[in-house]
Amino acid sequence: MNLGFRLEQFVRGKETALYEFMGSHFENRDGKDGVVFRVWAPNAAAVSLVCDRFGWDADKNYLTNIGYGVWEAPPPVVGP
């Protein structure tokens, strides 16, 4: 099942396993291991991941709106 379909089902209140891809999870994209981070913020104009790795700077790691109010910081957020 693709991400777009699952997000659409989530918005309609029919997705029950959103925990499988919301929050932070290890993923491999383009041969690179790392952590993807996703959050639902439907009314946000911008979202950034603020943590020690980025010097607590809100302007360092903006997430991308991937649709339906879900924002994503793709891997490698954390990793080698």
PDB file of N, CA and C in Angstrom:
ATOM      1  N   MET A   1       0.858  -1.175   0.000  1.00  0.00           N
ATOM      2  CA  MET A   1       0.000   0.000   0.000  1.00  0.00           C
ATOM      3  C   MET A   1       0.903   1.238   0.000  1.00  0.00           C
ATOM      4  N   ASN A   2       0.669   2.174  -0.896  1.00  0.00           N
ATOM      5  CA  ASN A   2       1.561   3.321  -0.989  1.00  0.00           C
ATOM      6  C   ASN A   2       1.247   4.387   0.062  1.00  0.00           C
ATOM      7  N   LEU A   3       2.227   5.244   0.282  1.00  0.00           N
ATOM      8  CA  LEU A   3       2.117   6.267   1.320  1.00  0.00           C
ATOM      9  C   LEU A   3       0.954   7.217   1.060  1.00  0.00           C
ATOM     10  N   GLY A   4       0.772   7.658  -0.179  1.00  0.00           N
ATOM     11  CA  GLY A   4      -0.319   8.574  -0.495  1.00  0.00           C
ATOM     12  C   GLY A   4      -1.682   8.009  -0.156  1.00  0.00           C
ATOM     13  N   PHE A   5      -1.888   6.741  -0.486  1.00  0.00           N
ATOM     14  CA  PHE A   5      -3.165   6.088  -0.168  1.00  0.00           C
ATOM     15  C   PHE A   5      -3.365   6.014   1.338  1.00  0.00           C
ATOM     16  N   ARG A   6      -2.310   5.647   2.066  1.00  0.00           N
ATOM     17  CA  ARG A   6      -2.427   5.531   3.517  1.00  0.00           C
ATOM     18  C   ARG A   6      -2.703   6.885   4.152  1.00  0.00           C
ATOM     19  N   LEU A   7      -2.073   7.933   3.640  1.00  0.00           N
ATOM     20  CA  LEU A   7      -2.330   9.271   4.183  1.00  0.00           C
ATOM     21  C   LEU A   7      -3.772   9.688   3.921  1.00  0.00           C
ATOM     22  N   GLU A   8      -4.263   9.378   2.733  1.00  0.00           N
ATOM     23  CA  GLU A   8      -5.656   9.700   2.408  1.00  0.00           C
ATOM     24  C   GLU A   8      -6.607   8.944   3.338  1.00  0.00           C
ATOM     25  N   GLN A   9      -6.309   7.682   3.594  1.00  0.00           N
ATOM     26  CA  GLN A   9      -7.132   6.897   4.511  1.00  0.00           C
ATOM     27  C   GLN A   9      -7.071   7.468   5.931  1.00  0.00           C
ATOM     28  N   PHE A  10      -5.892   7.951   6.334  1.00  0.00           N
ATOM     29  CA  PHE A  10      -5.725   8.575   7.644  1.00  0.00           C
ATOM     30  C   PHE A  10      -6.631   9.794   7.775  1.00  0.00           C
ATOM     31  N   VAL A  11      -6.638  10.642   6.770  1.00  0.00           N
ATOM     32  CA  VAL A  11      -7.458  11.849   6.789  1.00  0.00           C
ATOM     33  C   VAL A  11      -8.939  11.480   6.882  1.00  0.00           C
ATOM     34  N   ARG A  12      -9.326  10.393   6.274  1.00  0.00           N
ATOM     35  CA  ARG A  12     -10.724   9.934   6.310  1.00  0.00           C
ATOM     36  C   ARG A  12     -11.065   9.145   7.575  1.00  0.00           C
ATOM     37  N   GLY A  13     -10.060   8.934   8.449  1.00  0.00           N
ATOM     38  CA  GLY A  13     -10.290   8.216   9.694  1.00  0.00           C
ATOM     39  C   GLY A  13     -10.335   6.706   9.540  1.00  0.00           C
ATOM     40  N   LYS A  14      -9.771   6.190   8.453  1.00  0.00           N
ATOM     41  CA  LYS A  14      -9.839   4.752   8.188  1.00  0.00           C
ATOM     42  C   LYS A  14      -8.495   4.048   8.348  1.00  0.00           C
ATOM     43  N   GLU A  15      -7.403   4.773   8.530  1.00  0.00           N
ATOM     44  CA  GLU A  15      -6.077   4.176   8.691  1.00  0.00           C
ATOM     45  C   GLU A  15      -5.828   3.920  10.170  1.00  0.00           C
ATOM     46  N   THR A  16      -5.516   2.683  10.503  1.00  0.00           N
ATOM     47  CA  THR A  16      -5.324   2.325  11.910  1.00  0.00           C
ATOM     48  C   THR A  16      -3.881   1.983  12.253  1.00  0.00           C
ATOM     49  N   ALA A  17      -3.000   1.944  11.279  1.00  0.00           N
ATOM     50  CA  ALA A  17      -1.608   1.569  11.538  1.00  0.00           C
ATOM     51  C   ALA A  17      -0.645   2.689  11.158  1.00  0.00           C
ATOM     52  N   LEU A  18      -1.051   3.914  11.390  1.00  0.00           N
ATOM     53  CA  LEU A  18      -0.208   5.047  11.015  1.00  0.00           C
ATOM     54  C   LEU A  18       1.105   5.069  11.786  1.00  0.00           C
ATOM     55  N   TYR A  19       1.136   4.428  12.949  1.00  0.00           N
ATOM     56  CA  TYR A  19       2.354   4.353  13.746  1.00  0.00           C
ATOM     57  C   TYR A  19       3.497   3.698  12.970  1.00  0.00           C
ATOM     58  N   GLU A  20       3.181   2.975  11.914  1.00  0.00           N
ATOM     59  CA  GLU A  20       4.222   2.303  11.133  1.00  0.00           C
ATOM     60  C   GLU A  20       5.098   3.284  10.354  1.00  0.00           C
ATOM     61  N   PHE A  21       4.607   4.491  10.091  1.00  0.00           N
ATOM     62  CA  PHE A  21       5.445   5.438   9.368  1.00  0.00           C
ATOM     63  C   PHE A  21       5.425   6.854   9.919  1.00  0.00           C
ATOM     64  N   MET A  22       4.639   7.143  10.945  1.00  0.00           N
ATOM     65  CA  MET A  22       4.705   8.443  11.606  1.00  0.00           C
ATOM     66  C   MET A  22       5.734   8.353  12.727  1.00  0.00           C
ATOM     67  N   GLY A  23       6.279   9.493  13.138  1.00  0.00           N
ATOM     68  CA  GLY A  23       7.320   9.494  14.156  1.00  0.00           C
ATOM     69  C   GLY A  23       8.668   9.267  13.499  1.00  0.00           C
ATOM     70  N   SER A  24       9.551   8.557  14.160  1.00  0.00           N
ATOM     71  CA  SER A  24      10.877   8.306  13.595  1.00  0.00           C
ATOM     72  C   SER A  24      11.081   6.811  13.386  1.00  0.00           C
ATOM     73  N   HIS A  25      11.685   6.491  12.242  1.00  0.00           N
ATOM     74  CA  HIS A  25      11.914   5.090  11.870  1.00  0.00           C
ATOM     75  C   HIS A  25      13.192   4.985  11.051  1.00  0.00           C
ATOM     76  N   PHE A  26      13.896   3.870  11.222  1.00  0.00           N
ATOM     77  CA  PHE A  26      15.056   3.605  10.381  1.00  0.00           C
ATOM     78  C   PHE A  26      14.583   3.258   8.981  1.00  0.00           C
ATOM     79  N   GLU A  27      15.250   3.839   7.982  1.00  0.00           N
ATOM     80  CA  GLU A  27      14.943   3.538   6.579  1.00  0.00           C
ATOM     81  C   GLU A  27      16.223   3.571   5.771  1.00  0.00           C
ATOM     82  N   ASN A  28      16.166   2.946   4.629  1.00  0.00           N
ATOM     83  CA  ASN A  28      17.261   3.001   3.672  1.00  0.00           C
ATOM     84  C   ASN A  28      16.704   3.609   2.402  1.00  0.00           C
ATOM     85  N   ARG A  29      17.290   4.718   1.993  1.00  0.00           N
ATOM     86  CA  ARG A  29      16.891   5.357   0.735  1.00  0.00           C
ATOM     87  C   ARG A  29      18.130   5.586  -0.103  1.00  0.00           C
ATOM     88  N   ASP A  30      18.058   5.184  -1.322  1.00  0.00           N
ATOM     89  CA  ASP A  30      19.174   5.351  -2.249  1.00  0.00           C
ATOM     90  C   ASP A  30      20.470   4.786  -1.683  1.00  0.00           C
ATOM     91  N   GLY A  31      20.352   3.662  -0.965  1.00  0.00           N
ATOM     92  CA  GLY A  31      21.530   2.999  -0.417  1.00  0.00           C
ATOM     93  C   GLY A  31      22.091   3.620   0.842  1.00  0.00           C
ATOM     94  N   LYS A  32      21.406   4.620   1.391  1.00  0.00           N
ATOM     95  CA  LYS A  32      21.877   5.277   2.607  1.00  0.00           C
ATOM     96  C   LYS A  32      20.950   4.948   3.760  1.00  0.00           C
ATOM     97  N   ASP A  33      21.536   4.450   4.861  1.00  0.00           N
ATOM     98  CA  ASP A  33      20.766   4.178   6.066  1.00  0.00           C
ATOM     99  C   ASP A  33      20.637   5.446   6.892  1.00  0.00           C
ATOM    100  N   GLY A  34      19.508   5.588   7.537  1.00  0.00           N
ATOM    101  CA  GLY A  34      19.297   6.738   8.406  1.00  0.00           C
ATOM    102  C   GLY A  34      17.929   6.673   9.047  1.00  0.00           C
ATOM    103  N   VAL A  35      17.543   7.763   9.648  1.00  0.00           N
ATOM    104  CA  VAL A  35      16.255   7.848  10.325  1.00  0.00           C
ATOM    105  C   VAL A  35      15.388   8.869   9.612  1.00  0.00           C
ATOM    106  N   VAL A  36      14.182   8.467   9.258  1.00  0.00           N
ATOM    107  CA  VAL A  36      13.193   9.390   8.705  1.00  0.00           C
ATOM    108  C   VAL A  36      12.303   9.831   9.861  1.00  0.00           C
ATOM    109  N   PHE A  37      11.882  11.077   9.823  1.00  0.00           N
ATOM    110  CA  PHE A  37      11.020  11.609  10.871  1.00  0.00           C
ATOM    111  C   PHE A  37       9.814  12.240  10.210  1.00  0.00           C
ATOM    112  N   ARG A  38       8.602  11.819  10.630  1.00  0.00           N
ATOM    113  CA  ARG A  38       7.366  12.372  10.073  1.00  0.00           C
ATOM    114  C   ARG A  38       6.442  12.800  11.206  1.00  0.00           C
ATOM    115  N   VAL A  39       5.747  13.903  10.970  1.00  0.00           N
ATOM    116  CA  VAL A  39       4.811  14.426  11.963  1.00  0.00           C
ATOM    117  C   VAL A  39       3.597  14.975  11.227  1.00  0.00           C
ATOM    118  N   TRP A  40       2.441  14.909  11.862  1.00  0.00           N
ATOM    119  CA  TRP A  40       1.229  15.464  11.288  1.00  0.00           C
ATOM    120  C   TRP A  40       1.008  16.842  11.885  1.00  0.00           C
ATOM    121  N   ALA A  41       1.053  17.854  11.049  1.00  0.00           N
ATOM    122  CA  ALA A  41       0.839  19.238  11.471  1.00  0.00           C
ATOM    123  C   ALA A  41       0.067  19.936  10.361  1.00  0.00           C
ATOM    124  N   PRO A  42      -1.231  19.657  10.241  1.00  0.00           N
ATOM    125  CA  PRO A  42      -2.008  20.124   9.093  1.00  0.00           C
ATOM    126  C   PRO A  42      -2.142  21.634   8.967  1.00  0.00           C
ATOM    127  N   ASN A  43      -2.000  22.369  10.052  1.00  0.00           N
ATOM    128  CA  ASN A  43      -2.153  23.823   9.982  1.00  0.00           C
ATOM    129  C   ASN A  43      -0.831  24.577  10.022  1.00  0.00           C
ATOM    130  N   ALA A  44       0.272  23.857   9.985  1.00  0.00           N
ATOM    131  CA  ALA A  44       1.589  24.497  10.068  1.00  0.00           C
ATOM    132  C   ALA A  44       1.989  25.139   8.746  1.00  0.00           C
ATOM    133  N   ALA A  45       2.630  26.280   8.850  1.00  0.00           N
ATOM    134  CA  ALA A  45       3.205  26.931   7.665  1.00  0.00           C
ATOM    135  C   ALA A  45       4.592  26.369   7.386  1.00  0.00           C
ATOM    136  N   ALA A  46       5.274  25.913   8.422  1.00  0.00           N
ATOM    137  CA  ALA A  46       6.601  25.306   8.301  1.00  0.00           C
ATOM    138  C   ALA A  46       6.843  24.471   9.552  1.00  0.00           C
ATOM    139  N   VAL A  47       7.678  23.449   9.400  1.00  0.00           N
ATOM    140  CA  VAL A  47       8.042  22.585  10.515  1.00  0.00           C
ATOM    141  C   VAL A  47       9.541  22.331  10.409  1.00  0.00           C
ATOM    142  N   SER A  48      10.229  22.387  11.536  1.00  0.00           N
ATOM    143  CA  SER A  48      11.650  22.057  11.524  1.00  0.00           C
ATOM    144  C   SER A  48      11.962  21.114  12.674  1.00  0.00           C
ATOM    145  N   LEU A  49      12.990  20.306  12.474  1.00  0.00           N
ATOM    146  CA  LEU A  49      13.441  19.372  13.491  1.00  0.00           C
ATOM    147  C   LEU A  49      14.542  20.062  14.280  1.00  0.00           C
ATOM    148  N   VAL A  50      14.270  20.322  15.546  1.00  0.00           N
ATOM    149  CA  VAL A  50      15.203  21.048  16.399  1.00  0.00           C
ATOM    150  C   VAL A  50      15.760  20.077  17.428  1.00  0.00           C
ATOM    151  N   CYS A  51      17.077  19.908  17.419  1.00  0.00           N
ATOM    152  CA  CYS A  51      17.716  18.982  18.345  1.00  0.00           C
ATOM    153  C   CYS A  51      19.198  19.330  18.475  1.00  0.00           C
ATOM    154  N   ASP A  52      19.874  18.621  19.339  1.00  0.00           N
ATOM    155  CA  ASP A  52      21.287  18.864  19.590  1.00  0.00           C
ATOM    156  C   ASP A  52      22.120  18.717  18.317  1.00  0.00           C
ATOM    157  N   ARG A  53      21.785  17.723  17.495  1.00  0.00           N
ATOM    158  CA  ARG A  53      22.549  17.472  16.253  1.00  0.00           C
ATOM    159  C   ARG A  53      22.593  18.710  15.354  1.00  0.00           C
ATOM    160  N   PHE A  54      21.551  19.528  15.389  1.00  0.00           N
ATOM    161  CA  PHE A  54      21.478  20.724  14.552  1.00  0.00           C
ATOM    162  C   PHE A  54      21.697  21.997  15.354  1.00  0.00           C
ATOM    163  N   GLY A  55      22.307  21.872  16.532  1.00  0.00           N
ATOM    164  CA  GLY A  55      22.653  23.041  17.339  1.00  0.00           C
ATOM    165  C   GLY A  55      21.446  23.792  17.872  1.00  0.00           C
ATOM    166  N   TRP A  56      20.319  23.109  18.030  1.00  0.00           N
ATOM    167  CA  TRP A  56      19.085  23.716  18.536  1.00  0.00           C
ATOM    168  C   TRP A  56      18.652  24.913  17.690  1.00  0.00           C
ATOM    169  N   ASP A  57      18.964  24.876  16.403  1.00  0.00           N
ATOM    170  CA  ASP A  57      18.639  25.969  15.483  1.00  0.00           C
ATOM    171  C   ASP A  57      17.424  25.578  14.635  1.00  0.00           C
ATOM    172  N   ALA A  58      16.320  26.295  14.810  1.00  0.00           N
ATOM    173  CA  ALA A  58      15.074  25.983  14.089  1.00  0.00           C
ATOM    174  C   ALA A  58      15.194  26.216  12.585  1.00  0.00           C
ATOM    175  N   ASP A  59      16.221  26.927  12.143  1.00  0.00           N
ATOM    176  CA  ASP A  59      16.390  27.197  10.712  1.00  0.00           C
ATOM    177  C   ASP A  59      17.288  26.184  10.004  1.00  0.00           C
ATOM    178  N   LYS A  60      17.752  25.165  10.706  1.00  0.00           N
ATOM    179  CA  LYS A  60      18.725  24.241  10.104  1.00  0.00           C
ATOM    180  C   LYS A  60      18.116  23.048   9.383  1.00  0.00           C
ATOM    181  N   ASN A  61      16.997  22.536   9.820  1.00  0.00           N
ATOM    182  CA  ASN A  61      16.469  21.302   9.229  1.00  0.00           C
ATOM    183  C   ASN A  61      14.958  21.377   9.061  1.00  0.00           C
ATOM    184  N   TYR A  62      14.535  22.043   7.996  1.00  0.00           N
ATOM    185  CA  TYR A  62      13.108  22.130   7.705  1.00  0.00           C
ATOM    186  C   TYR A  62      12.608  20.820   7.129  1.00  0.00           C
ATOM    187  N   LEU A  63      11.403  20.448   7.528  1.00  0.00           N
ATOM    188  CA  LEU A  63      10.758  19.265   6.983  1.00  0.00           C
ATOM    189  C   LEU A  63       9.998  19.656   5.718  1.00  0.00           C
ATOM    190  N   THR A  64       9.708  18.665   4.896  1.00  0.00           N
ATOM    191  CA  THR A  64       8.981  18.855   3.649  1.00  0.00           C
ATOM    192  C   THR A  64       7.539  18.395   3.836  1.00  0.00           C
ATOM    193  N   ASN A  65       6.589  19.188   3.369  1.00  0.00           N
ATOM    194  CA  ASN A  65       5.183  18.791   3.419  1.00  0.00           C
ATOM    195  C   ASN A  65       4.960  17.778   2.302  1.00  0.00           C
ATOM    196  N   ILE A  66       4.647  16.531   2.687  1.00  0.00           N
ATOM    197  CA  ILE A  66       4.462  15.476   1.685  1.00  0.00           C
ATOM    198  C   ILE A  66       2.991  15.224   1.379  1.00  0.00           C
ATOM    199  N   GLY A  67       2.113  16.057   1.933  1.00  0.00           N
ATOM    200  CA  GLY A  67       0.693  15.946   1.645  1.00  0.00           C
ATOM    201  C   GLY A  67      -0.141  15.625   2.863  1.00  0.00           C
ATOM    202  N   TYR A  68      -1.385  16.060   2.831  1.00  0.00           N
ATOM    203  CA  TYR A  68      -2.357  15.798   3.886  1.00  0.00           C
ATOM    204  C   TYR A  68      -1.892  16.288   5.253  1.00  0.00           C
ATOM    205  N   GLY A  69      -1.037  17.299   5.284  1.00  0.00           N
ATOM    206  CA  GLY A  69      -0.555  17.855   6.543  1.00  0.00           C
ATOM    207  C   GLY A  69       0.571  17.077   7.185  1.00  0.00           C
ATOM    208  N   VAL A  70       1.134  16.105   6.471  1.00  0.00           N
ATOM    209  CA  VAL A  70       2.254  15.323   6.999  1.00  0.00           C
ATOM    210  C   VAL A  70       3.554  15.933   6.506  1.00  0.00           C
ATOM    211  N   TRP A  71       4.467  16.168   7.440  1.00  0.00           N
ATOM    212  CA  TRP A  71       5.776  16.755   7.166  1.00  0.00           C
ATOM    213  C   TRP A  71       6.842  15.701   7.401  1.00  0.00           C
ATOM    214  N   GLU A  72       7.891  15.719   6.568  1.00  0.00           N
ATOM    215  CA  GLU A  72       8.907  14.665   6.623  1.00  0.00           C
ATOM    216  C   GLU A  72      10.305  15.245   6.541  1.00  0.00           C
ATOM    217  N   ALA A  73      11.186  14.709   7.401  1.00  0.00           N
ATOM    218  CA  ALA A  73      12.627  14.927   7.288  1.00  0.00           C
ATOM    219  C   ALA A  73      13.180  13.581   6.847  1.00  0.00           C
ATOM    220  N   PRO A  74      13.588  13.471   5.589  1.00  0.00           N
ATOM    221  CA  PRO A  74      14.023  12.169   5.085  1.00  0.00           C
ATOM    222  C   PRO A  74      15.402  11.784   5.612  1.00  0.00           C
ATOM    223  N   PRO A  75      15.749  10.496   5.537  1.00  0.00           N
ATOM    224  CA  PRO A  75      17.064  10.074   5.988  1.00  0.00           C
ATOM    225  C   PRO A  75      18.145  10.714   5.134  1.00  0.00           C
ATOM    226  N   PRO A  76      19.326  10.850   5.658  1.00  0.00           N
ATOM    227  CA  PRO A  76      19.700  10.474   7.016  1.00  0.00           C
ATOM    228  C   PRO A  76      19.586  11.649   7.986  1.00  0.00           C
ATOM    229  N   VAL A  77      18.517  11.740   8.750  1.00  0.00           N
ATOM    230  CA  VAL A  77      18.419  12.726   9.818  1.00  0.00           C
ATOM    231  C   VAL A  77      19.460  12.377  10.867  1.00  0.00           C
ATOM    232  N   VAL A  78      19.527  11.101  11.208  1.00  0.00           N
ATOM    233  CA  VAL A  78      20.532  10.616  12.143  1.00  0.00           C
ATOM    234  C   VAL A  78      21.184   9.416  11.463  1.00  0.00           C
ATOM    235  N   GLY A  79      22.452   9.323  11.563  1.00  0.00           N
ATOM    236  CA  GLY A  79      23.165   8.211  10.964  1.00  0.00           C
ATOM    237  C   GLY A  79      24.587   8.613  10.686  1.00  0.00           C
ATOM    238  N   PRO A  80      25.313   7.731  10.038  1.00  0.00           N
ATOM    239  CA  PRO A  80      26.736   8.005   9.779  1.00  0.00           C
ATOM    240  C   PRO A  80      26.928   9.189   8.873  1.00  0.00           C
TER     241      PRO A  80
END
